[in-house]
PDB file of N, CA, C and O in Angstrom:
ATOM      1  N   MET A 806     -67.630  27.809  42.902  1.00 52.00           N
ATOM      2  CA  MET A 806     -68.821  27.866  44.225  1.00 52.00           C
ATOM      3  C   MET A 806     -67.981  28.641  45.655  1.00 52.00           C
ATOM      4  O   MET A 806     -68.112  29.490  46.139  1.00 52.00           O
ATOM      5  N   ILE A 807     -66.744  28.220  45.671  1.00 62.00           N
ATOM      6  CA  ILE A 807     -66.106  28.729  46.854  1.00 62.00           C
ATOM      7  C   ILE A 807     -64.471  29.837  46.114  1.00 62.00           C
ATOM      8  O   ILE A 807     -64.253  29.307  44.981  1.00 62.00           O
ATOM      9  N   GLU A 808     -65.034  31.175  46.314  1.00 69.00           N
ATOM     10  CA  GLU A 808     -64.087  31.837  45.690  1.00 69.00           C
ATOM     11  C   GLU A 808     -62.638  32.356  46.637  1.00 69.00           C
ATOM     12  O   GLU A 808     -63.050  32.466  48.282  1.00 69.00           O
ATOM     13  N   GLY A 809     -61.495  32.816  46.456  1.00 71.00           N
ATOM     14  CA  GLY A 809     -60.733  33.080  47.168  1.00 71.00           C
ATOM     15  C   GLY A 809     -60.989  34.302  47.357  1.00 71.00           C
ATOM     16  O   GLY A 809     -60.926  35.335  46.302  1.00 71.00           O
ATOM     17  N   ALA A 810     -60.361  34.930  48.485  1.00 73.00           N
ATOM     18  CA  ALA A 810     -60.738  36.599  48.562  1.00 73.00           C
ATOM     19  C   ALA A 810     -59.286  37.553  47.695  1.00 73.00           C
ATOM     20  O   ALA A 810     -58.233  36.555  47.558  1.00 73.00           O
ATOM     21  N   THR A 811     -59.760  38.079  46.977  1.00 75.00           N
ATOM     22  CA  THR A 811     -58.963  39.445  46.185  1.00 75.00           C
ATOM     23  C   THR A 811     -59.089  40.428  46.998  1.00 75.00           C
ATOM     24  O   THR A 811     -59.954  41.087  47.089  1.00 75.00           O
ATOM     25  N   GLU A 812     -57.519  40.711  46.431  1.00 84.00           N
ATOM     26  CA  GLU A 812     -57.292  42.244  47.500  1.00 84.00           C
ATOM     27  C   GLU A 812     -58.182  42.606  48.553  1.00 84.00           C
ATOM     28  O   GLU A 812     -59.089  43.624  48.514  1.00 84.00           O
ATOM     29  N   ILE A 813     -57.771  41.942  49.934  1.00 88.00           N
ATOM     30  CA  ILE A 813     -58.110  42.179  51.004  1.00 88.00           C
ATOM     31  C   ILE A 813     -57.410  43.422  51.760  1.00 88.00           C
ATOM     32  O   ILE A 813     -56.327  43.653  50.935  1.00 88.00           O
ATOM     33  N   PRO A 814     -58.409  43.715  52.542  1.00 90.00           N
ATOM     34  CA  PRO A 814     -57.459  45.105  53.063  1.00 90.00           C
ATOM     35  C   PRO A 814     -55.858  44.555  53.377  1.00 90.00           C
ATOM     36  O   PRO A 814     -55.897  43.724  54.262  1.00 90.00           O
ATOM     37  N   PRO A 815     -55.002  45.891  53.667  1.00 91.00           N
ATOM     38  CA  PRO A 815     -53.705  45.536  53.765  1.00 91.00           C
ATOM     39  C   PRO A 815     -53.590  45.430  55.528  1.00 91.00           C
ATOM     40  O   PRO A 815     -52.847  44.715  56.133  1.00 91.00           O
ATOM     41  N   ASP A 816     -54.752  45.665  56.411  1.00 92.00           N
ATOM     42  CA  ASP A 816     -54.886  45.723  57.959  1.00 92.00           C
ATOM     43  C   ASP A 816     -55.713  44.400  58.065  1.00 92.00           C
ATOM     44  O   ASP A 816     -56.474  44.716  58.869  1.00 92.00           O
ATOM     45  N   TRP A 817     -56.078  43.586  57.353  1.00 89.00           N
ATOM     46  CA  TRP A 817     -57.001  42.673  57.694  1.00 89.00           C
ATOM     47  C   TRP A 817     -56.728  41.745  58.799  1.00 89.00           C
ATOM     48  O   TRP A 817     -57.449  41.059  59.738  1.00 89.00           O
ATOM     49  N   ASN A 818     -54.943  41.848  59.365  1.00 89.00           N
ATOM     50  CA  ASN A 818     -55.033  41.195  60.608  1.00 89.00           C
ATOM     51  C   ASN A 818     -55.154  41.978  61.936  1.00 89.00           C
ATOM     52  O   ASN A 818     -54.248  41.559  62.804  1.00 89.00           O
ATOM     53  N   ALA A 819     -55.134  43.161  61.484  1.00 90.00           N
ATOM     54  CA  ALA A 819     -54.940  44.160  62.836  1.00 90.00           C
ATOM     55  C   ALA A 819     -55.554  43.922  63.867  1.00 90.00           C
ATOM     56  O   ALA A 819     -56.969  43.119  64.155  1.00 90.00           O
ATOM     57  N   ILE A 820     -55.114  44.086  65.089  1.00 87.00           N
ATOM     58  CA  ILE A 820     -55.811  44.203  65.987  1.00 87.00           C
ATOM     59  C   ILE A 820     -55.728  45.703  66.972  1.00 87.00           C
ATOM     60  O   ILE A 820     -54.572  46.101  67.020  1.00 87.00           O
ATOM     61  N   PRO A 821     -56.746  45.940  67.634  1.00 88.00           N
ATOM     62  CA  PRO A 821     -58.544  45.426  67.293  1.00 88.00           C
ATOM     63  C   PRO A 821     -58.658  45.500  65.767  1.00 88.00           C
ATOM     64  O   PRO A 821     -58.125  45.768  65.166  1.00 88.00           O
ATOM     65  N   PHE A 822     -59.668  44.521  65.298  1.00 87.00           N
ATOM     66  CA  PHE A 822     -59.774  44.271  64.388  1.00 87.00           C
ATOM     67  C   PHE A 822     -60.178  46.054  63.372  1.00 87.00           C
ATOM     68  O   PHE A 822     -60.954  46.723  64.017  1.00 87.00           O
ATOM     69  N   SER A 823     -59.888  45.890  62.166  1.00 91.00           N
ATOM     70  CA  SER A 823     -60.276  47.211  61.135  1.00 91.00           C
ATOM     71  C   SER A 823     -61.708  47.310  60.958  1.00 91.00           C
ATOM     72  O   SER A 823     -62.309  46.257  60.237  1.00 91.00           O
ATOM     73  N   GLU A 824     -62.046  48.229  60.344  1.00 95.00           N
ATOM     74  CA  GLU A 824     -63.448  48.725  59.871  1.00 95.00           C
ATOM     75  C   GLU A 824     -63.276  48.310  58.234  1.00 95.00           C
ATOM     76  O   GLU A 824     -64.196  47.779  57.882  1.00 95.00           O
ATOM     77  N   SER A 825     -62.388  48.296  57.711  1.00 94.00           N
ATOM     78  CA  SER A 825     -62.096  48.008  56.417  1.00 94.00           C
ATOM     79  C   SER A 825     -62.656  46.349  56.364  1.00 94.00           C
ATOM     80  O   SER A 825     -63.059  45.852  54.985  1.00 94.00           O
ATOM     81  N   THR A 826     -62.131  45.434  57.119  1.00 91.00           N
ATOM     82  CA  THR A 826     -62.585  44.152  56.889  1.00 91.00           C
ATOM     83  C   THR A 826     -63.855  43.871  56.905  1.00 91.00           C
ATOM     84  O   THR A 826     -64.428  42.750  56.607  1.00 91.00           O
ATOM     85  N   GLN A 827     -64.622  45.179  57.786  1.00 92.00           N
ATOM     86  CA  GLN A 827     -65.894  44.616  57.940  1.00 92.00           C
ATOM     87  C   GLN A 827     -66.515  45.026  56.570  1.00 92.00           C
ATOM     88  O   GLN A 827     -67.791  44.145  56.068  1.00 92.00           O
ATOM     89  N   VAL A 828     -65.982  46.229  55.877  1.00 94.00           N
ATOM     90  CA  VAL A 828     -66.996  46.524  54.592  1.00 94.00           C
ATOM     91  C   VAL A 828     -66.552  45.677  53.495  1.00 94.00           C
ATOM     92  O   VAL A 828     -67.027  45.251  52.776  1.00 94.00           O
ATOM     93  N   TYR A 829     -65.506  45.037  53.869  1.00 93.00           N
ATOM     94  CA  TYR A 829     -64.969  44.042  52.592  1.00 93.00           C
ATOM     95  C   TYR A 829     -65.918  42.578  52.740  1.00 93.00           C
ATOM     96  O   TYR A 829     -66.323  42.113  51.860  1.00 93.00           O
ATOM     97  N   GLY A 830     -66.249  42.294  53.889  1.00 92.00           N
ATOM     98  CA  GLY A 830     -66.878  41.406  54.199  1.00 92.00           C
ATOM     99  C   GLY A 830     -68.360  41.372  53.673  1.00 92.00           C
ATOM    100  O   GLY A 830     -69.426  40.743  53.157  1.00 92.00           O
ATOM    101  N   ASP A 831     -69.002  42.881  54.192  1.00 95.00           N
ATOM    102  CA  ASP A 831     -70.232  43.270  53.760  1.00 95.00           C
ATOM    103  C   ASP A 831     -70.497  43.303  52.197  1.00 95.00           C
ATOM    104  O   ASP A 831     -71.299  42.794  51.736  1.00 95.00           O
ATOM    105  N   ASN A 832     -69.749  43.797  51.354  1.00 94.00           N
ATOM    106  CA  ASN A 832     -69.312  44.111  50.358  1.00 94.00           C
ATOM    107  C   ASN A 832     -69.567  42.990  49.680  1.00 94.00           C
ATOM    108  O   ASN A 832     -70.152  42.213  48.314  1.00 94.00           O
ATOM    109  N   TRP A 833     -68.992  41.576  49.845  1.00 94.00           N
ATOM    110  CA  TRP A 833     -69.068  40.518  49.751  1.00 94.00           C
ATOM    111  C   TRP A 833     -70.291  39.697  49.716  1.00 94.00           C
ATOM    112  O   TRP A 833     -70.953  39.142  49.050  1.00 94.00           O
ATOM    113  N   LEU A 834     -70.766  40.143  50.653  1.00 94.00           N
ATOM    114  CA  LEU A 834     -72.266  39.607  50.911  1.00 94.00           C
ATOM    115  C   LEU A 834     -73.427  40.293  50.300  1.00 94.00           C
ATOM    116  O   LEU A 834     -73.825  38.995  49.439  1.00 94.00           O
ATOM    117  N   GLU A 835     -73.341  41.428  50.247  1.00 95.00           N
ATOM    118  CA  GLU A 835     -74.252  41.880  49.354  1.00 95.00           C
ATOM    119  C   GLU A 835     -73.976  41.834  47.843  1.00 95.00           C
ATOM    120  O   GLU A 835     -74.941  42.083  46.946  1.00 95.00           O
ATOM    121  N   GLY A 836     -72.857  41.452  47.285  1.00 94.00           N
ATOM    122  CA  GLY A 836     -72.061  41.224  45.969  1.00 94.00           C
ATOM    123  C   GLY A 836     -73.155  39.831  45.553  1.00 94.00           C
ATOM    124  O   GLY A 836     -73.560  39.471  44.474  1.00 94.00           O
ATOM    125  N   ASN A 837     -73.246  39.038  46.489  1.00 94.00           N
ATOM    126  CA  ASN A 837     -73.780  37.808  46.348  1.00 94.00           C
ATOM    127  C   ASN A 837     -73.534  36.919  44.800  1.00 94.00           C
ATOM    128  O   ASN A 837     -74.000  35.978  44.478  1.00 94.00           O
ATOM    129  N   GLU A 838     -71.984  36.712  44.939  1.00 92.00           N
ATOM    130  CA  GLU A 838     -71.684  36.286  43.868  1.00 92.00           C
ATOM    131  C   GLU A 838     -71.009  34.765  44.190  1.00 92.00           C
ATOM    132  O   GLU A 838     -70.660  33.919  43.530  1.00 92.00           O
ATOM    133  N   SER A 839     -70.873  34.703  45.371  1.00 93.00           N
ATOM    134  CA  SER A 839     -70.501  32.817  45.811  1.00 93.00           C
ATOM    135  C   SER A 839     -70.900  32.833  46.989  1.00 93.00           C
ATOM    136  O   SER A 839     -71.489  33.752  48.077  1.00 93.00           O
ATOM    137  N   ALA A 840     -71.045  31.635  47.182  1.00 94.00           N
ATOM    138  CA  ALA A 840     -71.643  31.025  48.312  1.00 94.00           C
ATOM    139  C   ALA A 840     -70.807  30.744  49.483  1.00 94.00           C
ATOM    140  O   ALA A 840     -71.275  30.786  50.790  1.00 94.00           O
ATOM    141  N   ALA A 841     -69.177  30.811  49.328  1.00 93.00           N
ATOM    142  CA  ALA A 841     -68.134  30.958  49.987  1.00 93.00           C
ATOM    143  C   ALA A 841     -66.816  31.275  49.653  1.00 93.00           C
ATOM    144  O   ALA A 841     -66.948  31.466  48.262  1.00 93.00           O
ATOM    145  N   MET A 842     -66.475  31.826  51.094  1.00 93.00           N
ATOM    146  CA  MET A 842     -65.014  32.624  50.515  1.00 93.00           C
ATOM    147  C   MET A 842     -63.931  32.109  51.183  1.00 93.00           C
ATOM    148  O   MET A 842     -64.177  32.089  52.464  1.00 93.00           O
ATOM    149  N   LYS A 843     -62.788  31.418  50.391  1.00 92.00           N
ATOM    150  CA  LYS A 843     -61.799  31.577  51.499  1.00 92.00           C
ATOM    151  C   LYS A 843     -60.844  32.764  52.369  1.00 92.00           C
ATOM    152  O   LYS A 843     -60.720  33.698  51.121  1.00 92.00           O
ATOM    153  N   LEU A 844     -60.276  32.691  53.322  1.00 90.00           N
ATOM    154  CA  LEU A 844     -59.648  33.923  53.685  1.00 90.00           C
ATOM    155  C   LEU A 844     -58.604  33.413  54.645  1.00 90.00           C
ATOM    156  O   LEU A 844     -58.674  32.030  55.734  1.00 90.00           O
ATOM    157  N   PRO A 845     -57.574  34.291  54.849  1.00 90.00           N
ATOM    158  CA  PRO A 845     -56.389  33.254  55.779  1.00 90.00           C
ATOM    159  C   PRO A 845     -56.996  34.368  57.301  1.00 90.00           C
ATOM    160  O   PRO A 845     -57.928  34.966  57.020  1.00 90.00           O
ATOM    161  N   SER A 846     -56.647  33.134  57.852  1.00 86.00           N
ATOM    162  CA  SER A 846     -56.769  33.815  59.229  1.00 86.00           C
ATOM    163  C   SER A 846     -55.868  34.321  60.181  1.00 86.00           C
ATOM    164  O   SER A 846     -54.597  34.061  59.819  1.00 86.00           O
ATOM    165  N   ALA A 847     -56.637  35.600  60.946  1.00 83.00           N
ATOM    166  CA  ALA A 847     -55.664  36.504  61.631  1.00 83.00           C
ATOM    167  C   ALA A 847     -55.541  35.479  63.048  1.00 83.00           C
ATOM    168  O   ALA A 847     -54.704  36.404  64.228  1.00 83.00           O
ATOM    169  N   VAL A 848     -55.691  34.591  63.133  1.00 78.00           N
ATOM    170  CA  VAL A 848     -55.595  34.117  64.662  1.00 78.00           C
ATOM    171  C   VAL A 848     -54.582  32.909  64.613  1.00 78.00           C
ATOM    172  O   VAL A 848     -53.584  32.636  65.218  1.00 78.00           O
ATOM    173  N   VAL A 849     -54.609  31.539  63.753  1.00 76.00           N
ATOM    174  CA  VAL A 849     -53.524  30.766  63.545  1.00 76.00           C
ATOM    175  C   VAL A 849     -53.525  30.346  62.055  1.00 76.00           C
ATOM    176  O   VAL A 849     -53.986  31.450  61.234  1.00 76.00           O
ATOM    177  N   PRO A 850     -52.333  30.187  61.804  1.00 79.00           N
ATOM    178  CA  PRO A 850     -51.792  29.591  60.326  1.00 79.00           C
ATOM    179  C   PRO A 850     -52.282  28.993  59.379  1.00 79.00           C
ATOM    180  O   PRO A 850     -52.102  27.770  59.286  1.00 79.00           O
ATOM    181  N   ASP A 851     -53.879  29.199  59.132  1.00 83.00           N
ATOM    182  CA  ASP A 851     -54.661  28.497  58.354  1.00 83.00           C
ATOM    183  C   ASP A 851     -55.710  29.377  57.254  1.00 83.00           C
ATOM    184  O   ASP A 851     -55.518  30.516  57.631  1.00 83.00           O
ATOM    185  N   THR A 852     -56.149  28.866  56.974  1.00 86.00           N
ATOM    186  CA  THR A 852     -57.601  29.506  56.103  1.00 86.00           C
ATOM    187  C   THR A 852     -59.033  29.221  56.649  1.00 86.00           C
ATOM    188  O   THR A 852     -59.254  27.965  57.577  1.00 86.00           O
ATOM    189  N   ASN A 853     -59.449  30.249  56.711  1.00 87.00           N
ATOM    190  CA  ASN A 853     -60.965  30.201  57.225  1.00 87.00           C
ATOM    191  C   ASN A 853     -62.092  30.666  56.168  1.00 87.00           C
ATOM    192  O   ASN A 853     -61.472  30.700  54.818  1.00 87.00           O
ATOM    193  N   VAL A 854     -63.208  29.681  55.983  1.00 90.00           N
ATOM    194  CA  VAL A 854     -64.122  30.016  54.790  1.00 90.00           C
ATOM    195  C   VAL A 854     -65.401  30.960  55.567  1.00 90.00           C
ATOM    196  O   VAL A 854     -65.845  30.284  56.550  1.00 90.00           O
ATOM    197  N   LEU A 855     -65.620  31.874  54.913  1.00 91.00           N
ATOM    198  CA  LEU A 855     -66.788  32.466  55.095  1.00 91.00           C
ATOM    199  C   LEU A 855     -68.010  32.265  54.104  1.00 91.00           C
ATOM    200  O   LEU A 855     -67.609  31.920  53.114  1.00 91.00           O
ATOM    201  N   LEU A 856     -69.067  31.887  54.813  1.00 94.00           N
ATOM    202  CA  LEU A 856     -70.457  31.239  54.175  1.00 94.00           C
ATOM    203  C   LEU A 856     -71.146  32.183  53.984  1.00 94.00           C
ATOM    204  O   LEU A 856     -71.317  33.167  55.377  1.00 94.00           O
ATOM    205  N   ASN A 857     -71.880  32.262  52.932  1.00 95.00           N
ATOM    206  CA  ASN A 857     -72.923  33.276  52.580  1.00 95.00           C
ATOM    207  C   ASN A 857     -74.586  32.798  52.170  1.00 95.00           C
ATOM    208  O   ASN A 857     -74.907  31.948  51.407  1.00 95.00           O
ATOM    209  N   PRO A 858     -75.024  32.580  53.316  1.00 95.00           N
ATOM    210  CA  PRO A 858     -76.164  32.338  53.355  1.00 95.00           C
ATOM    211  C   PRO A 858     -77.283  32.671  52.885  1.00 95.00           C
ATOM    212  O   PRO A 858     -78.464  32.222  52.652  1.00 95.00           O
ATOM    213  N   THR A 859     -77.342  33.649  52.068  1.00 94.00           N
ATOM    214  CA  THR A 859     -78.513  34.330  50.820  1.00 94.00           C
ATOM    215  C   THR A 859     -77.792  33.710  49.915  1.00 94.00           C
ATOM    216  O   THR A 859     -78.676  34.077  49.036  1.00 94.00           O
ATOM    217  N   HIS A 860     -76.775  33.170  49.478  1.00 96.00           N
ATOM    218  CA  HIS A 860     -76.466  32.243  47.903  1.00 96.00           C
ATOM    219  C   HIS A 860     -77.642  31.785  47.497  1.00 96.00           C
ATOM    220  O   HIS A 860     -77.436  30.515  48.338  1.00 96.00           O
ATOM    221  N   PRO A 861     -77.837  31.591  46.543  1.00 95.00           N
ATOM    222  CA  PRO A 861     -78.557  30.404  46.307  1.00 95.00           C
ATOM    223  C   PRO A 861     -77.586  28.796  46.335  1.00 95.00           C
ATOM    224  O   PRO A 861     -78.852  27.908  46.517  1.00 95.00           O
ATOM    225  N   ASP A 862     -76.460  28.784  45.981  1.00 95.00           N
ATOM    226  CA  ASP A 862     -76.131  27.451  46.169  1.00 95.00           C
ATOM    227  C   ASP A 862     -75.877  27.302  47.653  1.00 95.00           C
ATOM    228  O   ASP A 862     -75.221  26.076  48.068  1.00 95.00           O
ATOM    229  N   PHE A 863     -75.980  27.862  48.893  1.00 95.00           N
ATOM    230  CA  PHE A 863     -75.843  27.698  50.088  1.00 95.00           C
ATOM    231  C   PHE A 863     -76.565  26.547  50.703  1.00 95.00           C
ATOM    232  O   PHE A 863     -75.242  25.713  50.773  1.00 95.00           O
ATOM    233  N   SER A 864     -77.197  26.161  50.184  1.00 95.00           N
ATOM    234  CA  SER A 864     -77.574  24.785  50.649  1.00 95.00           C
ATOM    235  C   SER A 864     -77.309  23.345  49.922  1.00 95.00           C
ATOM    236  O   SER A 864     -77.040  22.238  50.513  1.00 95.00           O
ATOM    237  N   LYS A 865     -76.217  23.427  48.784  1.00 94.00           N
ATOM    238  CA  LYS A 865     -75.598  22.646  48.304  1.00 94.00           C
ATOM    239  C   LYS A 865     -74.248  22.473  48.733  1.00 94.00           C
ATOM    240  O   LYS A 865     -73.582  21.562  48.736  1.00 94.00           O
ATOM    241  N   LEU A 866     -73.978  23.350  49.841  1.00 92.00           N
ATOM    242  CA  LEU A 866     -72.539  23.407  50.474  1.00 92.00           C
ATOM    243  C   LEU A 866     -72.328  22.182  51.217  1.00 92.00           C
ATOM    244  O   LEU A 866     -73.550  21.725  51.985  1.00 92.00           O
ATOM    245  N   VAL A 867     -71.185  21.398  51.300  1.00 91.00           N
ATOM    246  CA  VAL A 867     -71.249  20.214  51.943  1.00 91.00           C
ATOM    247  C   VAL A 867     -70.090  20.546  52.885  1.00 91.00           C
ATOM    248  O   VAL A 867     -68.714  21.067  52.556  1.00 91.00           O
ATOM    249  N   VAL A 868     -70.349  20.344  54.591  1.00 85.00           N
ATOM    250  CA  VAL A 868     -68.963  20.782  55.396  1.00 85.00           C
ATOM    251  C   VAL A 868     -68.061  19.526  56.010  1.00 85.00           C
ATOM    252  O   VAL A 868     -69.156  18.584  56.359  1.00 85.00           O
ATOM    253  N   ASP A 869     -66.516  19.477  55.274  1.00 87.00           N
ATOM    254  CA  ASP A 869     -66.220  17.899  55.867  1.00 87.00           C
ATOM    255  C   ASP A 869     -65.685  18.304  57.275  1.00 87.00           C
ATOM    256  O   ASP A 869     -65.133  19.289  57.781  1.00 87.00           O
ATOM    257  N   ASP A 870     -65.295  17.105  57.895  1.00 87.00           N
ATOM    258  CA  ASP A 870     -64.631  17.355  58.987  1.00 87.00           C
ATOM    259  C   ASP A 870     -63.282  17.508  59.041  1.00 87.00           C
ATOM    260  O   ASP A 870     -63.020  16.462  58.456  1.00 87.00           O
ATOM    261  N   VAL A 871     -62.653  18.697  59.369  1.00 81.00           N
ATOM    262  CA  VAL A 871     -61.249  18.531  59.271  1.00 81.00           C
ATOM    263  C   VAL A 871     -60.883  18.877  60.506  1.00 81.00           C
ATOM    264  O   VAL A 871     -61.352  19.741  61.471  1.00 81.00           O
ATOM    265  N   PRO A 872     -59.828  18.115  60.911  1.00 83.00           N
ATOM    266  CA  PRO A 872     -59.054  18.566  62.290  1.00 83.00           C
ATOM    267  C   PRO A 872     -58.331  19.970  62.410  1.00 83.00           C
ATOM    268  O   PRO A 872     -57.639  20.876  61.635  1.00 83.00           O
ATOM    269  N   VAL A 873     -58.427  20.773  63.504  1.00 77.00           N
ATOM    270  CA  VAL A 873     -58.271  22.085  63.590  1.00 77.00           C
ATOM    271  C   VAL A 873     -56.914  21.936  64.424  1.00 77.00           C
ATOM    272  O   VAL A 873     -57.085  21.012  65.515  1.00 77.00           O
ATOM    273  N   LYS A 874     -56.145  22.777  64.345  1.00 77.00           N
ATOM    274  CA  LYS A 874     -54.576  22.917  64.988  1.00 77.00           C
ATOM    275  C   LYS A 874     -55.150  24.299  65.985  1.00 77.00           C
ATOM    276  O   LYS A 874     -54.872  25.260  65.322  1.00 77.00           O
ATOM    277  N   TRP A 875     -55.537  24.158  67.212  1.00 78.00           N
ATOM    278  CA  TRP A 875     -55.639  25.454  68.206  1.00 78.00           C
ATOM    279  C   TRP A 875     -54.381  25.791  68.329  1.00 78.00           C
ATOM    280  O   TRP A 875     -52.879  25.427  69.242  1.00 78.00           O
ATOM    281  N   ASP A 876     -54.567  27.074  68.515  1.00 77.00           N
ATOM    282  CA  ASP A 876     -53.403  27.920  68.895  1.00 77.00           C
ATOM    283  C   ASP A 876     -53.513  28.030  70.564  1.00 77.00           C
ATOM    284  O   ASP A 876     -54.987  27.937  71.150  1.00 77.00           O
ATOM    285  N   PRO A 877     -52.808  27.650  71.425  1.00 82.00           N
ATOM    286  CA  PRO A 877     -52.749  27.042  72.751  1.00 82.00           C
ATOM    287  C   PRO A 877     -53.156  28.624  73.634  1.00 82.00           C
ATOM    288  O   PRO A 877     -53.285  28.593  74.570  1.00 82.00           O
ATOM    289  N   ARG A 878     -52.919  29.826  72.656  1.00 81.00           N
ATOM    290  CA  ARG A 878     -53.590  31.163  73.547  1.00 81.00           C
ATOM    291  C   ARG A 878     -54.715  31.066  73.194  1.00 81.00           C
ATOM    292  O   ARG A 878     -55.485  32.068  74.429  1.00 81.00           O
ATOM    293  N   LEU A 879     -55.534  30.412  72.905  1.00 78.00           N
ATOM    294  CA  LEU A 879     -57.714  30.356  72.646  1.00 78.00           C
ATOM    295  C   LEU A 879     -57.582  29.187  73.768  1.00 78.00           C
ATOM    296  O   LEU A 879     -58.873  29.017  73.699  1.00 78.00           O
ATOM    297  N   ILE A 880     -56.928  28.771  74.369  1.00 81.00           N
ATOM    298  CA  ILE A 880     -57.572  27.485  75.354  1.00 81.00           C
ATOM    299  C   ILE A 880     -56.844  27.844  76.669  1.00 81.00           C
ATOM    300  O   ILE A 880     -56.120  27.844  76.900  1.00 81.00           O
ATOM    301  N   GLY A 881     -57.905  27.874  77.270  1.00 69.00           N
ATOM    302  CA  GLY A 881     -57.570  28.157  78.901  1.00 69.00           C
ATOM    303  C   GLY A 881     -58.492  28.805  79.796  1.00 69.00           C
ATOM    304  O   GLY A 881     -58.507  29.029  80.859  1.00 69.00           O
TER     305      GLY A 881
END
């Protein structure tokens, strides 16, 4: 149900964000092959999970509480 991102654009962590990452996400949503996708975070050394609300299995997803290590630059 959760797939890992494959062949993400080489500029996935560019600042400002790149159009290629938006196209990548749009293509994933339109393909509707999975309810969720793991992606690297461009802000913190962790993983994000992108959810696809149009996927038939979306309502089966269960979200667990997970502690978040906030980057101090985001707080303040």
